Amino acid sequence: MEETIEDPPTSAVLLDHCHFSQVIFNSVEKFYVPGGDITCYYTLTQHFIPRRKDWIGIFRVGWKTTREYYTFMWVTLPVDLNSKSPKQQEVQFKAYYLPKDDEYYQFCYVDQDGVVRGASIPFQFCPENEEDILVVTTQGEVEEIEQHNEELCRENEQLKDSCVSLQKQNADMHARLQKKQEELETLKSINKKLEQTMKEQKDCWETELLQLKEQNQKMSSENEKMGVRVDQLQAQLSTQEKEIEKLVQGVQDKAEQLEDLKKENGQLFLSLTEQREHRKELERTVEEMKQKETTAAKKEQELTYAGLSLLWPLPLRSTGSGRAGSVAMAHGPSRSAACGIFPDRGTNPCPLHRQADSQPRRHQGSPQGRFL
C-alpha cells in the first residue's frame, strides 16, 4: 500500500454509517491499462460543502474502514464554494502509485473527518484483450517499431550488464553482510558478557548502597548528637564572649587608668625635676651662704685679732716720773671704750673682751701690774 508524506484523516466508521450519495463519480471505466496515469472525475452535490483536508482514495473492493486505502490524492477546492449548482471536479493519479494486480478497486471520496461521502463503481487494472483488437500498421510504423525494438535490445543489453554489476555488488554486499553478521554475533557475545558483568556490578552496587545507607543512618545519629553538642558549645561560647567583653571592658578601663597614671607620672616627674632644680639652687644657695659664713668667720676672727691687738698693752718707757701711769692710761683705751666697737652683742656685746678673757693669762698679762 503506497502513502504520501502526510497521511490522510481516516476513521473506523463502518459502511453502514457512510453517505455515498453526496459525491458522484463520473466516467469511470471498467478497467484501466497499467503503466498509465488515470483521471478521476467526480461531482459535488449542492448539499455537500468540501473542506481542505478532504481526499479521494483508491480502495480494494471489500474494504471495511477508510484506513484500508491503497493510495490517495488531496482534492482541490472549487473556486466558488457558495454556489448552489453541482460542481464538476477531477484529480489525477500517477501510474507509479497505482495497483499492479488485477483485483477490483473503486474510488471513494473521504472528508476530513474520515467519513466516506461517495463511492464509484468497481474497476480493474489490466491490459486490453488482444483478440478483440485488430492492429493496422503502415511501413513507416513497422520501421519505427523495429527501430524501437533495436533500442529496447540495446537497453536490454545495458540492463543485463547492469544486472551483472548489481549481482556483483549484491555478492559484495552479501559478503559484507556476512561479515557484519559475524561482527554482530561477536558484539552479542560481548554484550552478553557485559550484561553479566553489569549484573554482578549491580549486585555489588546494591550491597555498597545498603552499607552506605547504614553509614548514612549512623552519620545522621552522630549529626544529631553533634548538633546537641554544637548547641551546648554555642551557649558556652556565648557566655565566654560575654566574659571576654567584660574583660575587654576592664582592660579598656585599666588602659584608661594607665594613661591617667602615665599623665600623672609625667606631671610628678616634671614636678620632681623642678624640685630637684630647686634643691640644687638651694644647695648652691646654702653653699654660697656657707662660703659667706666662712668668709664672715674669717673676717670676725681677723677683727677679733685686731681687737686683741688693740687691747694688748704697749711697752712702757722709764721716764722716772709719775706721769707713766697717766701715759699708760692715755695709750691704753678703757674696757668700755673697747667694747663700744660692737654695740649689738647684747649683755656681753664685746666679743673682743670675751675672747680676750678666754685667752691664757700669759697673753693677757696682769692689768694691775701694768698700771702699777
GROMACS .gro file of C-alpha atoms in nm, residues 22-226:
model
  205
   22GLN     CA    1  -2.317   1.335  -0.160
   23VAL     CA    2  -2.032   1.289  -0.414
   24ILE     CA    3  -2.098   1.126  -0.753
   25PHE     CA    4  -1.815   0.977  -0.966
   26ASN     CA    5  -1.848   1.019  -1.344
   27SER     CA    6  -1.694   0.846  -1.648
   28VAL     CA    7  -1.542   0.559  -1.453
   29GLU     CA    8  -1.401   0.291  -1.687
   30LYS     CA    9  -1.448  -0.080  -1.630
   31PHE     CA   10  -1.069  -0.129  -1.650
   32TYR     CA   11  -0.757   0.086  -1.678
   33VAL     CA   12  -0.437  -0.008  -1.860
   34PRO     CA   13  -0.143  -0.047  -1.615
   35GLY     CA   14   0.152   0.189  -1.656
   36GLY     CA   15  -0.052   0.500  -1.733
   37ASP     CA   16  -0.193   0.788  -1.533
   38ILE     CA   17  -0.568   0.790  -1.474
   39THR     CA   18  -0.803   1.083  -1.415
   40CYS     CA   19  -1.091   1.058  -1.170
   41TYR     CA   20  -1.395   1.275  -1.245
   42TYR     CA   21  -1.648   1.349  -0.972
   43THR     CA   22  -1.935   1.589  -0.896
   44LEU     CA   23  -2.008   1.759  -0.564
   45THR     CA   24  -2.381   1.784  -0.492
   46GLN     CA   25  -2.535   2.111  -0.372
   47HIS     CA   26  -2.590   1.978  -0.021
   48PHE     CA   27  -2.222   1.893   0.031
   49ILE     CA   28  -1.953   2.150   0.123
   50PRO     CA   29  -1.592   2.029   0.066
   51ARG     CA   30  -1.311   2.110   0.308
   52ARG     CA   31  -0.935   2.146   0.279
   53LYS     CA   32  -0.845   1.802   0.420
   54ASP     CA   33  -1.091   1.602   0.201
   55TRP     CA   34  -0.931   1.333  -0.018
   56ILE     CA   35  -1.008   1.068  -0.278
   57GLY     CA   36  -0.864   0.722  -0.232
   58ILE     CA   37  -0.845   0.400  -0.431
   59PHE     CA   38  -0.982   0.113  -0.222
   60ARG     CA   39  -0.986  -0.260  -0.295
   61VAL     CA   40  -1.344  -0.383  -0.317
   62GLY     CA   41  -1.447  -0.536   0.015
   63TRP     CA   42  -1.284  -0.270   0.235
   64LYS     CA   43  -1.432  -0.217   0.582
   65THR     CA   44  -1.287   0.118   0.703
   66THR     CA   45  -1.124   0.420   0.541
   67ARG     CA   46  -0.786   0.309   0.680
   68GLU     CA   47  -0.768   0.038   0.410
   69TYR     CA   48  -0.692   0.274   0.119
   70TYR     CA   49  -0.424   0.177  -0.135
   71THR     CA   50  -0.333   0.529  -0.245
   72PHE     CA   51  -0.494   0.873  -0.225
   73MET     CA   52  -0.487   1.228  -0.361
   74TRP     CA   53  -0.593   1.551  -0.192
   75VAL     CA   54  -0.896   1.716  -0.352
   76THR     CA   55  -0.888   2.066  -0.498
   77LEU     CA   56  -1.148   2.302  -0.353
   78PRO     CA   57  -1.386   2.465  -0.601
   79VAL     CA   58  -1.339   2.831  -0.683
   80ASP     CA   59  -1.695   2.923  -0.577
   81LEU     CA   60  -1.789   2.734  -0.262
   82ASN     CA   61  -2.114   2.932  -0.216
   83SER     CA   62  -2.260   2.821  -0.549
   84LYS     CA   63  -2.575   2.606  -0.519
   85SER     CA   64  -2.523   2.424  -0.850
   86PRO     CA   65  -2.331   2.091  -0.871
   87LYS     CA   66  -1.953   2.132  -0.908
   88GLN     CA   67  -1.758   1.914  -1.155
   89GLN     CA   68  -1.407   1.830  -1.020
   90GLU     CA   69  -1.122   1.596  -1.107
   91VAL     CA   70  -0.797   1.454  -0.968
   92GLN     CA   71  -0.519   1.266  -1.142
   93PHE     CA   72  -0.343   0.956  -1.004
   94LYS     CA   73   0.013   0.891  -1.121
   95ALA     CA   74   0.091   0.546  -1.264
   96TYR     CA   75   0.372   0.487  -1.017
   97TYR     CA   76   0.126   0.484  -0.722
   98LEU     CA   77  -0.145   0.270  -0.886
   99PRO     CA   78  -0.202  -0.101  -0.804
  100LYS     CA   79  -0.020  -0.360  -1.016
  101ASP     CA   80  -0.260  -0.652  -0.970
  102ASP     CA   81  -0.591  -0.730  -1.145
  103GLU     CA   82  -0.813  -0.703  -0.836
  104TYR     CA   83  -1.126  -0.488  -0.835
  105TYR     CA   84  -1.091  -0.136  -0.697
  106GLN     CA   85  -1.313   0.170  -0.663
  107PHE     CA   86  -1.280   0.545  -0.597
  108CYS     CA   87  -1.405   0.677  -0.260
  109TYR     CA   88  -1.443   1.040  -0.151
  110VAL     CA   89  -1.350   1.080   0.220
  111ASP     CA   90  -1.395   1.406   0.412
  112GLN     CA   91  -1.153   1.541   0.674
  113ASP     CA   92  -1.348   1.360   0.948
  114GLY     CA   93  -1.270   1.023   0.785
  115VAL     CA   94  -1.627   0.967   0.665
  116VAL     CA   95  -1.698   0.836   0.310
  117ARG     CA   96  -1.919   1.077   0.112
  118GLY     CA   97  -1.923   0.894  -0.225
  119ALA     CA   98  -1.802   0.575  -0.399
  120SER     CA   99  -1.760   0.475  -0.765
  121ILE     CA  100  -1.838   0.153  -0.949
  122PRO     CA  101  -1.565  -0.116  -0.933
  123PHE     CA  102  -1.287  -0.128  -1.196
  124GLN     CA  103  -0.973  -0.326  -1.275
  125PHE     CA  104  -0.614  -0.256  -1.379
  126CYS     CA  105  -0.546  -0.498  -1.666
  127PRO     CA  106  -0.423  -0.480  -2.031
  128GLU     CA  107  -0.663  -0.486  -2.325
  129ASN     CA  108  -0.765  -0.824  -2.482
  130GLU     CA  109  -0.553  -0.862  -2.797
  131GLU     CA  110  -0.808  -1.100  -2.953
  132ASP     CA  111  -1.065  -0.826  -2.974
  133ILE     CA  112  -0.823  -0.575  -3.129
  134LEU     CA  113  -0.732  -0.555  -3.493
  135VAL     CA  114  -0.397  -0.386  -3.538
  136VAL     CA  115  -0.343  -0.198  -3.867
  137THR     CA  116   0.009  -0.065  -3.924
  138THR     CA  117   0.196   0.103  -4.212
  139GLN     CA  118   0.552   0.050  -4.337
  140GLY     CA  119   0.672   0.357  -4.151
  141GLU     CA  120   0.520   0.234  -3.832
  142VAL     CA  121   0.685  -0.105  -3.885
  143GLU     CA  122   1.025   0.057  -3.932
  144GLU     CA  123   0.966   0.270  -3.626
  145ILE     CA  124   0.870  -0.039  -3.428
  146GLU     CA  125   1.184  -0.221  -3.547
  147GLN     CA  126   1.398   0.077  -3.451
  148HIS     CA  127   1.226   0.084  -3.117
  149ASN     CA  128   1.291  -0.289  -3.077
  150GLU     CA  129   1.660  -0.236  -3.152
  151GLU     CA  130   1.673   0.036  -2.891
  152LEU     CA  131   1.499  -0.196  -2.650
  153CYS     CA  132   1.755  -0.468  -2.729
  154ARG     CA  133   2.041  -0.231  -2.663
  155GLU     CA  134   1.871  -0.118  -2.347
  156ASN     CA  135   1.823  -0.483  -2.255
  157GLU     CA  136   2.196  -0.548  -2.301
  158GLN     CA  137   2.272  -0.249  -2.086
  159LEU     CA  138   2.029  -0.376  -1.830
  160LYS     CA  139   2.199  -0.718  -1.841
  161ASP     CA  140   2.536  -0.554  -1.783
  162SER     CA  141   2.385  -0.351  -1.507
  163CYS     CA  142   2.231  -0.667  -1.368
  164VAL     CA  143   2.572  -0.839  -1.366
  165SER     CA  144   2.718  -0.537  -1.192
  166LEU     CA  145   2.434  -0.539  -0.947
  167GLN     CA  146   2.480  -0.911  -0.888
  168LYS     CA  147   2.846  -0.848  -0.819
  169GLN     CA  148   2.754  -0.565  -0.586
  170ASN     CA  149   2.496  -0.795  -0.432
  171ALA     CA  150   2.764  -1.058  -0.373
  172ASP     CA  151   2.989  -0.795  -0.220
  173MET     CA  152   2.703  -0.672  -0.008
  174HIS     CA  153   2.626  -1.031   0.089
  175ALA     CA  154   2.989  -1.081   0.195
  176ARG     CA  155   2.980  -0.757   0.387
  177LEU     CA  156   2.650  -0.861   0.539
  178GLN     CA  157   2.804  -1.194   0.639
  179LYS     CA  158   3.094  -1.007   0.796
  180LYS     CA  159   2.858  -0.771   0.971
  181GLN     CA  160   2.660  -1.069   1.097
  182GLU     CA  161   2.977  -1.223   1.238
  183GLU     CA  162   3.060  -0.889   1.398
  184LEU     CA  163   2.706  -0.879   1.528
  185GLU     CA  164   2.748  -1.224   1.682
  186THR     CA  165   3.072  -1.111   1.839
  187LEU     CA  166   2.903  -0.799   1.969
  188LYS     CA  167   2.618  -1.010   2.104
  189SER     CA  168   2.869  -1.229   2.289
  190ILE     CA  169   3.043  -0.920   2.424
  191ASN     CA  170   2.708  -0.771   2.512
  192LYS     CA  171   2.614  -1.088   2.699
  193LYS     CA  172   2.938  -1.074   2.894
  194LEU     CA  173   2.882  -0.708   2.964
  195GLU     CA  174   2.531  -0.781   3.083
  196GLN     CA  175   2.670  -1.047   3.318
  197THR     CA  176   2.934  -0.805   3.437
  198MET     CA  177   2.673  -0.533   3.478
  199LYS     CA  178   2.456  -0.769   3.678
  200GLU     CA  179   2.746  -0.853   3.908
  201GLN     CA  180   2.836  -0.487   3.930
  202LYS     CA  181   2.474  -0.405   4.005
  203ASP     CA  182   2.468  -0.658   4.289
  204CYS     CA  183   2.791  -0.512   4.421
  205TRP     CA  184   2.647  -0.160   4.395
  206GLU     CA  185   2.334  -0.268   4.577
  207THR     CA  186   2.545  -0.413   4.858
  208GLU     CA  187   2.750  -0.093   4.874
  209LEU     CA  188   2.428   0.107   4.868
  210LEU     CA  189   2.295  -0.082   5.169
  211GLN     CA  190   2.623  -0.021   5.350
  212LEU     CA  191   2.610   0.346   5.260
  213LYS     CA  192   2.253   0.367   5.386
  214GLU     CA  193   2.360   0.215   5.718
  215GLN     CA  194   2.654   0.455   5.735
  216ASN     CA  195   2.419   0.737   5.649
  217GLN     CA  196   2.189   0.642   5.936
  218LYS     CA  197   2.486   0.629   6.173
  219MET     CA  198   2.608   0.963   6.045
  220SER     CA  199   2.259   1.108   6.092
  221SER     CA  200   2.256   0.990   6.454
  222GLU     CA  201   2.604   1.131   6.508
  223ASN     CA  202   2.499   1.453   6.341
  224GLU     CA  203   2.208   1.484   6.584
  225LYS     CA  204   2.446   1.430   6.877
  226MET     CA  205   2.690   1.677   6.727
   0.00000   0.00000   0.00000
